[in-house]
CSV table of C-alpha atoms and ligand atoms in Angstrom, one decimal:
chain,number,residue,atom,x,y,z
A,4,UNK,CA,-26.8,70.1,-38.7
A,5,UNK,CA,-30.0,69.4,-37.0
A,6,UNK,CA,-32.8,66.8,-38.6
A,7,UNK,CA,-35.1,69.5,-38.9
A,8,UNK,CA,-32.9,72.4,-39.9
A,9,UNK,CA,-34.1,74.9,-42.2
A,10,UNK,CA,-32.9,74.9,-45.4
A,11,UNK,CA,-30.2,72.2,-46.2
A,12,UNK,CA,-26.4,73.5,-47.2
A,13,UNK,CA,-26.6,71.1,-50.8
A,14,UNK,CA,-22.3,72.2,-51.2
A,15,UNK,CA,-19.3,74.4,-50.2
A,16,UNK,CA,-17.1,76.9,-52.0
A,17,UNK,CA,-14.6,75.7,-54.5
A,18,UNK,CA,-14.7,72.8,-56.4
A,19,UNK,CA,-15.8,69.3,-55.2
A,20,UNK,CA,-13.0,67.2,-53.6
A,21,UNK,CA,-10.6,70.1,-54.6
A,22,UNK,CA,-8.3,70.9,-52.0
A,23,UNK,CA,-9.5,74.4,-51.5
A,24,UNK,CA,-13.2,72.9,-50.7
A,25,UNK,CA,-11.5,70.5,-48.3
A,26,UNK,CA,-9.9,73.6,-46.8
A,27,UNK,CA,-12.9,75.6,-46.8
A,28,UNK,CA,-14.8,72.2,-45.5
A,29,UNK,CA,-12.2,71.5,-42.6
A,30,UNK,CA,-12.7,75.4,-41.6
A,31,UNK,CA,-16.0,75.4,-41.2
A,32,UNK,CA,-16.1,72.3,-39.6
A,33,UNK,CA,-13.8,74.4,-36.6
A,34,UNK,CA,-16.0,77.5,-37.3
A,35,UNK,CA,-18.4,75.4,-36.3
A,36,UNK,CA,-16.9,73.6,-33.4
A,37,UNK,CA,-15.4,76.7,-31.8
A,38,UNK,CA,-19.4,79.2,-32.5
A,39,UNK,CA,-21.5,76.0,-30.2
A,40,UNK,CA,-18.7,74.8,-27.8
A,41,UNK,CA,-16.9,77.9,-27.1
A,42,UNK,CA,-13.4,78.7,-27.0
A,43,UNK,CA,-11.3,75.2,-27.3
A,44,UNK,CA,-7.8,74.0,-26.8
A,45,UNK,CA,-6.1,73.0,-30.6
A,46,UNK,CA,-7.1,68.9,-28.8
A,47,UNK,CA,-10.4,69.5,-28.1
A,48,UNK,CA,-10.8,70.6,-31.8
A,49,UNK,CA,-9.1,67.9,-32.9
A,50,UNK,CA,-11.4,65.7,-30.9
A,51,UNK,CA,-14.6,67.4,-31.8
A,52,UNK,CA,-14.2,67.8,-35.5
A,53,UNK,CA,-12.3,64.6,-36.1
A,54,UNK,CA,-9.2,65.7,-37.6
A,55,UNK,CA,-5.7,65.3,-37.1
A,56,UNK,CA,-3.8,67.8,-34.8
A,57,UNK,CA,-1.5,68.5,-37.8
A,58,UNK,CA,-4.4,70.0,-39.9
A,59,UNK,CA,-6.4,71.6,-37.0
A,60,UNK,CA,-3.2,73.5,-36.2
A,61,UNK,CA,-2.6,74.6,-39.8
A,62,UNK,CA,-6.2,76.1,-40.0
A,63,UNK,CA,-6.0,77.3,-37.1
A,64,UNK,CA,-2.9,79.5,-38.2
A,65,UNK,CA,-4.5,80.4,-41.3
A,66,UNK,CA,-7.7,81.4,-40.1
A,67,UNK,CA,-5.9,83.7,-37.4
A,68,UNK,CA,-4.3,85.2,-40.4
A,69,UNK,CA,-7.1,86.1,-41.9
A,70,UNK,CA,-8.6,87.1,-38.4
A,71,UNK,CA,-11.4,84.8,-37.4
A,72,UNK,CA,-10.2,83.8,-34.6
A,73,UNK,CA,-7.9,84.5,-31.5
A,74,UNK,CA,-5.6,82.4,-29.5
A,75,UNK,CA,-4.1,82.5,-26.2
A,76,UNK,CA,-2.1,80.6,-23.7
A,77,UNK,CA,-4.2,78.3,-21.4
A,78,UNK,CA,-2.7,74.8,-19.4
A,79,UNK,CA,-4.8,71.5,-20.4
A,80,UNK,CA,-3.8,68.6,-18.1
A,81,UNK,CA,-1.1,70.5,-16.6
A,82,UNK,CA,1.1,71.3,-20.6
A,83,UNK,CA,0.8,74.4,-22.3
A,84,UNK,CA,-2.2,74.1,-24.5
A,85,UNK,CA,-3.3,77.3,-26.9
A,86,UNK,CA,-6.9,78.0,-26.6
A,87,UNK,CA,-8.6,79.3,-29.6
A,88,UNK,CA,-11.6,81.3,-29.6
A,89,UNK,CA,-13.8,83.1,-32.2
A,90,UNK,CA,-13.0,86.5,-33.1
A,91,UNK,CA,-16.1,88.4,-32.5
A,92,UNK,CA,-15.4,91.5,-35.0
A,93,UNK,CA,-13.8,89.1,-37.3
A,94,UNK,CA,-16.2,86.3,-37.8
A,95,UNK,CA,-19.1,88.0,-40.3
A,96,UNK,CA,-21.9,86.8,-41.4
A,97,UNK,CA,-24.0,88.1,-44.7
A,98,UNK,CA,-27.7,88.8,-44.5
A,99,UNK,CA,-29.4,89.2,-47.6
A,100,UNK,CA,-33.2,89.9,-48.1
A,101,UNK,CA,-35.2,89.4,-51.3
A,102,UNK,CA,-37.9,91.1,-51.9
A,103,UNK,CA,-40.6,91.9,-55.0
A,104,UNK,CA,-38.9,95.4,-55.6
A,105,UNK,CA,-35.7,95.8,-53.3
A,106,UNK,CA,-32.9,93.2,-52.1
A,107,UNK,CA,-31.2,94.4,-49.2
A,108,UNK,CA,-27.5,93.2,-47.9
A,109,UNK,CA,-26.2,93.3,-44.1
A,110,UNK,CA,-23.0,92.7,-42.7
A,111,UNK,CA,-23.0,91.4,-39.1
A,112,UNK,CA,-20.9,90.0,-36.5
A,113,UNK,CA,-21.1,87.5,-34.6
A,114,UNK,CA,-21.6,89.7,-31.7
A,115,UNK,CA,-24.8,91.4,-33.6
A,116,UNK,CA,-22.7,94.4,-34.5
A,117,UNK,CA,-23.8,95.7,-38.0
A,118,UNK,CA,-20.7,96.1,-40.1
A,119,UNK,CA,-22.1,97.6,-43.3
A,120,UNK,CA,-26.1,97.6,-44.5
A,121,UNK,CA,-27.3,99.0,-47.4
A,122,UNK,CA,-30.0,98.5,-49.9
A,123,UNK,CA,-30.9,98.6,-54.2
A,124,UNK,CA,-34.4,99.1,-56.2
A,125,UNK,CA,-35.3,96.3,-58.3
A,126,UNK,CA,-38.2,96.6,-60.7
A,127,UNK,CA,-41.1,94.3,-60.0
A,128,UNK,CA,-41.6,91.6,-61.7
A,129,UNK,CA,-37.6,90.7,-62.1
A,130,UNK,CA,-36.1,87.5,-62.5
A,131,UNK,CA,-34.3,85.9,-60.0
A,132,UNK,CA,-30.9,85.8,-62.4
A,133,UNK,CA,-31.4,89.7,-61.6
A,134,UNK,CA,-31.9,89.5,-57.8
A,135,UNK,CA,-29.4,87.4,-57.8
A,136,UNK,CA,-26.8,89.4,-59.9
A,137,UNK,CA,-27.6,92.4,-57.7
A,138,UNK,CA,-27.2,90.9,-54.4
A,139,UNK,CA,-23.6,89.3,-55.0
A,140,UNK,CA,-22.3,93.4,-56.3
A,141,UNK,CA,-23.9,94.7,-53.5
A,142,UNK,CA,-22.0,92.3,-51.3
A,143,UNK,CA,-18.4,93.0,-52.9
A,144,UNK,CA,-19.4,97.3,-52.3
A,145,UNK,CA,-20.3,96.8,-48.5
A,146,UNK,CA,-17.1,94.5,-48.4
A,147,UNK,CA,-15.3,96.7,-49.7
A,148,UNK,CA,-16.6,99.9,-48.4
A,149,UNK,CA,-15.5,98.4,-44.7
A,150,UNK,CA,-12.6,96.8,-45.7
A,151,UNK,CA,-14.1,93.5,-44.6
A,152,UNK,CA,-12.0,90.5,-46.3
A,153,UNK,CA,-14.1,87.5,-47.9
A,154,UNK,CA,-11.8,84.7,-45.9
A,155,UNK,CA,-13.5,86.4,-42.5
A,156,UNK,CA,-17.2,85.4,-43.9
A,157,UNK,CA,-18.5,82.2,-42.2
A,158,UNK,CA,-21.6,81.9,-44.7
A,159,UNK,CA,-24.6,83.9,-46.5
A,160,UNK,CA,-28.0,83.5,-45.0
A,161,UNK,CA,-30.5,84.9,-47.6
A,162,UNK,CA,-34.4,85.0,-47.3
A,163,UNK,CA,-37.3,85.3,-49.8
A,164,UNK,CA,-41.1,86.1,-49.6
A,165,UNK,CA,-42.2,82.6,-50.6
A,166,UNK,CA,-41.8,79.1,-49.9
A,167,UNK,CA,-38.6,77.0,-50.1
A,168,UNK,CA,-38.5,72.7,-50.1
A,169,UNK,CA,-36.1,72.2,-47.2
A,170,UNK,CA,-35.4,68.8,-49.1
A,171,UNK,CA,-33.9,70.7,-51.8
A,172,UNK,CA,-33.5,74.4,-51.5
A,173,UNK,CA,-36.0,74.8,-54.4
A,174,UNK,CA,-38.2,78.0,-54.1
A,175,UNK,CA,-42.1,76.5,-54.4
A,176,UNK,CA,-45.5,77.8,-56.2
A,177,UNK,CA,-47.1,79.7,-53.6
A,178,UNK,CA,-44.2,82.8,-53.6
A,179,UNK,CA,-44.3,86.1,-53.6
A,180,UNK,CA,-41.8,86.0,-56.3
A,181,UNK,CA,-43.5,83.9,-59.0
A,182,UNK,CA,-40.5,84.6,-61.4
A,183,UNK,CA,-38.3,82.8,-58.9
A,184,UNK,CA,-40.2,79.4,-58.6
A,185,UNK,CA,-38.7,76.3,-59.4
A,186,UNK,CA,-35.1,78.3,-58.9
A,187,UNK,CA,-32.8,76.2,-56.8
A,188,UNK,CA,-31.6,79.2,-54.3
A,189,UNK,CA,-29.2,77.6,-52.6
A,190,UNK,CA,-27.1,76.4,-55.7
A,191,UNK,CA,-27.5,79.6,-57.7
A,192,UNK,CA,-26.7,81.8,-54.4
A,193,UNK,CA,-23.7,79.2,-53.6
A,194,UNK,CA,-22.5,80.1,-57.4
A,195,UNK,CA,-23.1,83.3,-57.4
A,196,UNK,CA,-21.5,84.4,-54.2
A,197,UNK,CA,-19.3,81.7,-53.4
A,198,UNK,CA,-20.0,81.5,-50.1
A,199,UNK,CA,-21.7,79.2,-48.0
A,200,UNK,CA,-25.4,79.7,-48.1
A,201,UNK,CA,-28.3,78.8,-45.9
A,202,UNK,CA,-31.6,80.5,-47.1
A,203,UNK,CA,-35.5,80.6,-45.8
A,204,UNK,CA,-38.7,82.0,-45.7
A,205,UNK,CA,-38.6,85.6,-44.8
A,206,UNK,CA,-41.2,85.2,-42.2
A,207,UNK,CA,-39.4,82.9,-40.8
A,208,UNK,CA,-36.1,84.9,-40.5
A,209,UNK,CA,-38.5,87.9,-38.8
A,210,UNK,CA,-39.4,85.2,-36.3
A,211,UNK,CA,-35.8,84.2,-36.0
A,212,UNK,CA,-34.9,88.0,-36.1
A,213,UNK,CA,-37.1,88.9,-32.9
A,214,UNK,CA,-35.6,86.3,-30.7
A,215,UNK,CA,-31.7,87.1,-31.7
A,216,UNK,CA,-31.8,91.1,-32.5
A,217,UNK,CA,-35.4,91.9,-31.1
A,218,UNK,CA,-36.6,93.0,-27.9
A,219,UNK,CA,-38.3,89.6,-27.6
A,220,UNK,CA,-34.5,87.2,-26.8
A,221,UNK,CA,-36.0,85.6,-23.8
A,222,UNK,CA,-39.1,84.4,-25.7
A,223,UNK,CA,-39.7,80.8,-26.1
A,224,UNK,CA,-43.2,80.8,-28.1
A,225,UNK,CA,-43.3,83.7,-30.4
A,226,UNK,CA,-45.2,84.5,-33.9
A,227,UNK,CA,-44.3,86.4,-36.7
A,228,UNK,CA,-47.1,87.5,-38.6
A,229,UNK,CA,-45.7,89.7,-42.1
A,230,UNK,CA,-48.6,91.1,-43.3
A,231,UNK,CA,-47.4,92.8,-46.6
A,232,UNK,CA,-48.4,91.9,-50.4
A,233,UNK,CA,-49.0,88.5,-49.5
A,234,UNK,CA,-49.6,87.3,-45.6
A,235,UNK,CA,-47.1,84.7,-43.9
A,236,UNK,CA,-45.8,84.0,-40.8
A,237,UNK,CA,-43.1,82.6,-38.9
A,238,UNK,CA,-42.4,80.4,-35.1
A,239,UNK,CA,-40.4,80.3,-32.8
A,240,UNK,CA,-41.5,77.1,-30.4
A,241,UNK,CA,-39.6,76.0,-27.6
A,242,UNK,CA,-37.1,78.4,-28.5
A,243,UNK,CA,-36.0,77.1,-31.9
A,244,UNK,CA,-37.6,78.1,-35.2
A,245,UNK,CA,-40.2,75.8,-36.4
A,246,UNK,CA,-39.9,73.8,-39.8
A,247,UNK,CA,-42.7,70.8,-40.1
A,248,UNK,CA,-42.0,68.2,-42.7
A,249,UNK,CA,-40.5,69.8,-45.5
A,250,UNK,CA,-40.4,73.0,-44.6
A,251,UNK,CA,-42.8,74.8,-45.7
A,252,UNK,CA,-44.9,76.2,-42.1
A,253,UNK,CA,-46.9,79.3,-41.6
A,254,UNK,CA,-48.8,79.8,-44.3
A,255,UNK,CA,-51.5,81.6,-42.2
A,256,UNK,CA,-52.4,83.9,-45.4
A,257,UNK,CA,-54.1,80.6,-47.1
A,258,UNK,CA,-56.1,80.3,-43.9
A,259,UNK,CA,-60.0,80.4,-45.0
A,260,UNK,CA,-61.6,83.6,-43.9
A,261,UNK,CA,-64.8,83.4,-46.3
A,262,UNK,CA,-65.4,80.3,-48.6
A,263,UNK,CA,-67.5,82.3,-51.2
A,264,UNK,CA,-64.7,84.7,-51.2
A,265,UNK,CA,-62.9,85.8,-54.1
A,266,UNK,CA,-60.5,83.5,-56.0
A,267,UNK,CA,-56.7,83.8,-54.0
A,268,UNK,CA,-53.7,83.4,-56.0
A,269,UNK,CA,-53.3,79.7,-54.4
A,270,UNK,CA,-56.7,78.4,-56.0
A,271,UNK,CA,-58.8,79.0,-53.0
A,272,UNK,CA,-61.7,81.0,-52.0
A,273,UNK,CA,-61.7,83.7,-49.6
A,274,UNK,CA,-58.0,83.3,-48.1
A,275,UNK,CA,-57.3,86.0,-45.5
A,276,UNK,CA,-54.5,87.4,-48.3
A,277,UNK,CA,-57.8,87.7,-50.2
A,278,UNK,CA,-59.5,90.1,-47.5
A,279,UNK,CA,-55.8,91.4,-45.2
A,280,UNK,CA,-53.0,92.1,-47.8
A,281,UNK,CA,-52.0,94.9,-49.1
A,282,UNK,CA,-52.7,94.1,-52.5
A,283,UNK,CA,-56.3,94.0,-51.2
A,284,UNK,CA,-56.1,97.0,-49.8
A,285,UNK,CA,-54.9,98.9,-52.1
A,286,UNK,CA,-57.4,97.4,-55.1
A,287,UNK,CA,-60.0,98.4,-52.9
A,288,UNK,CA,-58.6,101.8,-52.1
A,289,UNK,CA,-58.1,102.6,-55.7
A,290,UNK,CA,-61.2,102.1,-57.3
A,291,UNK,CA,-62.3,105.1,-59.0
A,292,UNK,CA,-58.7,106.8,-58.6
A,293,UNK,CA,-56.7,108.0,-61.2
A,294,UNK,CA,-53.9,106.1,-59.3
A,295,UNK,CA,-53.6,103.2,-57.1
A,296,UNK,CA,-52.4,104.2,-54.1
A,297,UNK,CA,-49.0,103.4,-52.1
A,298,UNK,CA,-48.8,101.4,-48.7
A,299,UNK,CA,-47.2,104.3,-47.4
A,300,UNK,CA,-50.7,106.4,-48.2
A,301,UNK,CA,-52.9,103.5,-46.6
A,302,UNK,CA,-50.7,104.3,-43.1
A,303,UNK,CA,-51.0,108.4,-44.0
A,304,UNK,CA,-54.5,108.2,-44.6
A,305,UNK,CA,-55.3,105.5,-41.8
A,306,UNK,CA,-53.3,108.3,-39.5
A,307,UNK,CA,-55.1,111.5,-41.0
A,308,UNK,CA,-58.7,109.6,-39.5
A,309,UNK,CA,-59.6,108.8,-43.6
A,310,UNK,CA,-63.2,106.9,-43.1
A,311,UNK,CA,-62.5,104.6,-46.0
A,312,UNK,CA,-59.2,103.4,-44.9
A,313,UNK,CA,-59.7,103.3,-41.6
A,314,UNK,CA,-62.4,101.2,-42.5
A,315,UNK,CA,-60.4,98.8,-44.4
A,316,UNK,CA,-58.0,98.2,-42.5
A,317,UNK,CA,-60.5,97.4,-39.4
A,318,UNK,CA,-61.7,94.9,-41.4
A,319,UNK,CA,-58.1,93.5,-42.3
A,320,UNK,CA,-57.4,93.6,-38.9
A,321,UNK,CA,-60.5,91.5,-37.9
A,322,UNK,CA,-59.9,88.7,-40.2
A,323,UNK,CA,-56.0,88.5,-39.2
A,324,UNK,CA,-57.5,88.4,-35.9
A,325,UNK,CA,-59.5,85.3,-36.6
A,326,UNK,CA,-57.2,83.5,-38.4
A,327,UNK,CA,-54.5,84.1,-35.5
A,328,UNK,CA,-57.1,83.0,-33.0
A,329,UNK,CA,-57.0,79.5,-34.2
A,330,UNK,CA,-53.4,79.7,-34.4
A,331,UNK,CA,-53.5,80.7,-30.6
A,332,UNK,CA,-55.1,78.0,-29.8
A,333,UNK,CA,-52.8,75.8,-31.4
A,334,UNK,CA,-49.4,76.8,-30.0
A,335,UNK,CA,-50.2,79.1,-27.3
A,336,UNK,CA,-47.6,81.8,-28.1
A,337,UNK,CA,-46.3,84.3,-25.6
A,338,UNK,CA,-45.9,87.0,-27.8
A,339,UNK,CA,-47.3,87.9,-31.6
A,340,UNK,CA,-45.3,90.5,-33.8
A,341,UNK,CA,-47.0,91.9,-36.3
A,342,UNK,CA,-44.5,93.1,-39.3
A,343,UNK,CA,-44.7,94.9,-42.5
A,344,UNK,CA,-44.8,98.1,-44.2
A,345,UNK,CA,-47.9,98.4,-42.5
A,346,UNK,CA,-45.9,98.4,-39.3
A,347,UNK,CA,-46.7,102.6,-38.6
A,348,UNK,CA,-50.2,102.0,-38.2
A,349,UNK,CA,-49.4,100.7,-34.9
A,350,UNK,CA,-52.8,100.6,-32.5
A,351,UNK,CA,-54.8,101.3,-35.7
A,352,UNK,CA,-54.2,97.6,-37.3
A,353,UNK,CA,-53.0,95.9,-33.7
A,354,UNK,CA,-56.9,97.2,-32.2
A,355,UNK,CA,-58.7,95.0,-34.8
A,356,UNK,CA,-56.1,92.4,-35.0
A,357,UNK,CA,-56.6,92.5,-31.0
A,358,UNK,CA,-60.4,92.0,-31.2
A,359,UNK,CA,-60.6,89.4,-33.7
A,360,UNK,CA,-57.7,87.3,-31.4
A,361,UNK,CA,-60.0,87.7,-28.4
A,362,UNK,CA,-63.3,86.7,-29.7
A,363,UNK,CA,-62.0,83.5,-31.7
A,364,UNK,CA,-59.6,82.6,-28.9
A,365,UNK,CA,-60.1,80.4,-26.0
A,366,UNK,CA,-59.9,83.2,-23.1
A,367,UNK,CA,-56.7,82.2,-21.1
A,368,UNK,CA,-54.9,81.8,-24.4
A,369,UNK,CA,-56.5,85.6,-25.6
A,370,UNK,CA,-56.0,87.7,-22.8
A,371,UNK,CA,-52.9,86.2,-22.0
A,372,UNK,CA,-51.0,86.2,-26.1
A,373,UNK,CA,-49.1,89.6,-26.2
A,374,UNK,CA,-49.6,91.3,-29.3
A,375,UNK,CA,-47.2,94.0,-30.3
A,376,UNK,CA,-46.1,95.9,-33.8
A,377,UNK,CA,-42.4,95.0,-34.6
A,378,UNK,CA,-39.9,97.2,-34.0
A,379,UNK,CA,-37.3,96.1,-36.7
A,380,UNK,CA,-38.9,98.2,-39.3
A,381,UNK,CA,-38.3,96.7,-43.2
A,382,UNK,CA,-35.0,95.0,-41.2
A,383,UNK,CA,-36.3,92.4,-39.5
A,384,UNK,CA,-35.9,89.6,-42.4
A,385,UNK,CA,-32.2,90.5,-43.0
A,386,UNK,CA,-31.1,90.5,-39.8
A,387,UNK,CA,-32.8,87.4,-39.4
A,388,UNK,CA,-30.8,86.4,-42.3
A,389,UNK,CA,-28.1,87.3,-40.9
A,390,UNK,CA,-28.9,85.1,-37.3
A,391,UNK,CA,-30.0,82.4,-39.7
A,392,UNK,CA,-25.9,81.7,-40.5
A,393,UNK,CA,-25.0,82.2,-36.8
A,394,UNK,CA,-27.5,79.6,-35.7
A,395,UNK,CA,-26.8,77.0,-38.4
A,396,UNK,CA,-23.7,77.5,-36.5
A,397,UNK,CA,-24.9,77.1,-33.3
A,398,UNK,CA,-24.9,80.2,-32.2
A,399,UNK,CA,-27.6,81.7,-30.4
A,400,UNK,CA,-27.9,85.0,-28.4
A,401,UNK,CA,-29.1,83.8,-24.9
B,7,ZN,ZN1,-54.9,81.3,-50.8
């Protein structure tokens, strides 16, 4: 696993030092080998992963058996060798999204086939235990709605709208999700699913999700901005997600739009969640309604030519633009993706996001930073999820 990866894999399935866990250990460790070096001869495995022929060859029959991989006849150094390659249909990996009122659960191949997708309601303000709880039945119906068996699952990659300590899988203040801070995600997911788990910020799986399912594969420098409830974003730089110290990157919403401002959930004045979230517009939609109304109104006003709105969102759009004009200048990113449930305002938000970028952007950086809504819908963090196990295991879609 790299130095810098995102969130760190704390244990396996099945008891410590167990033999099942060595099993499971050994299995990945050829999973592994066989999803960054290609198909290999039962040697080479045994050379890359450091264990005897003997065991390599026993896995390797079991996980045939349980289809994840397939072999073939192949000469190495003039004998008969068997080369062993990953199954694409039968190696699967689980996506899972949290969110503040909905987790969603993908199959996917490694391939990027979707296998089985679906989604459940959670009331806001749930605790984790319930997310939790919800995501691992989810799992066993889409497993076994298409007949998929657990032994062809290489890992769980699971994202949620808040900050996570890549020292120790620990969801940190700052979330979306306050019910779920202090949680260790990794160890309760681990538990809960008994799977392998890698987690992360869901703006950082949107990032990951545009360069392996998007339109945007051949990007190198790319920025996910989710504006939603609360603002984050995600990078891609030099083709690899971006992680900083501990983890914790691309908290653009806590940028500082107006210092006499009003109070942001982070202690702050005048963040630009305090002026471009949702939350924000929707406070300041409401006033004087019966009501408060839904995102989905904002975009059905915005799109009916409602002054107000349209109003409101200019203005979010302005100070998203600002505060992704310093960010320009930072990384100079090829392309920006703007995501959300704000995503079917399309020119009406990406206008004002446009003019703010220009005006607070050196030039070159401006005219030349694509800016474009994202096309992945609400899907974009579980797929990402879903690339997020793939890539752990070296896989990348070039
Ligand atoms: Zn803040």
């Amino acid at each position: 696993m790299a130095p810098d990866a995102p969130v760190v894999r704390k244990s396996r399935p099945g008891q410590p030092g167990s033999q099942s866990a060595l099993r499971q250990l050994n299995r990945t460790r050829i999973t592994e080998a066989l999803a960054s070096g290609g198909p290999a001869t039962q040697a080479e495995l045994s050379r890359i992963t450091g264990l005897s022929t003997a065991t390599v060859s026993n896995i390797v029959k079991s996980m045939l058996g349980d289809g994840l991989v397939t072999v073939e006849p192949t000469t190495s150094s003039g004998r008969r060798a068997v080369s062993v390659a990953l199954d694409g249909h039968g190696a699967i990996a689980v996506g899972i999204d949290f969110g503040r009122t909905h987790v969603r659960v993908v199959l996917a191949t490694v391939g990027h086939q979707i296998v089985a997708e679906d989604s459940v309601r959670l009331p806001l303000g749930h605790h984790a235990e319930e997310g939790i709880a919800a995501a691992a039945e989810l799992l066993e119906r889409l497993l076994a709605q298409a007949n998929v068996s657990r032994r062809s699952i290489v890992g769980a990659g699971a994202g949620i709208p808040g900050p996570i300590d890549s020292r120790s899988g620990t969801v940190v203040q700052g979330a979306i999700l306050p019910e779920w801070v202090g949680i260790n995600l990794l160890d309760r997911l681990e538990e809960a699913l008994d799977l392998p788990v890698f987690a992360d910020n869901d703006s950082n799986l949107g990032a990951l999700a545009q360069v392996t399912w998007g339109p945007h594969a051949a990007v190198s420098n790319l920025m996910f901005l989710k504006i939603g409830s609360g603002i984050g974003s995600g990078l891609i730089l030099n083709g690899a997600p971006y992680y900083g110290h501990v983890g914790v990157t691309g908290e653009i919403g806590h940028a500082t739009i107006n210092e006499h401002g009003h109070v942001c959930r982070c202690g702050n004045r005048g963040c630009l969640e305090t002026v471009a979230s949702t939350a924000i517009m929707i406070e300041l939609l409401s006033r004087g309604a019966p009501r408060p109304v839904g995102v989905g109104e904002i975009v059905e006003r915005a799109l009916a030519g409602d002054a107000a709105t349209l109003r409101v969102v200019e203005d979010a759009g302005l100070a998203v633009g600002r505060a992704i004009g310093n960010v320009a200048n930072l990384i100079n990113p090829e392309v920006i993706v703007v995501g959300g449930p704000l995503a079917g305002l399309g020119e009406l938000l990406l206008a004002p996001i446009r003019r703010g970028l220009l005006r607070h952007a050196v030039p070159l950086v401006g005219e030349t930073t694509v800016l474009v809504m994202s096309s992945m819908g609400d899907r974009a963090e579980v797929l990402g999820a879903a690339s997020l196990v793939f890539q752990q295991h070296g896989i990348r879609r070039s």
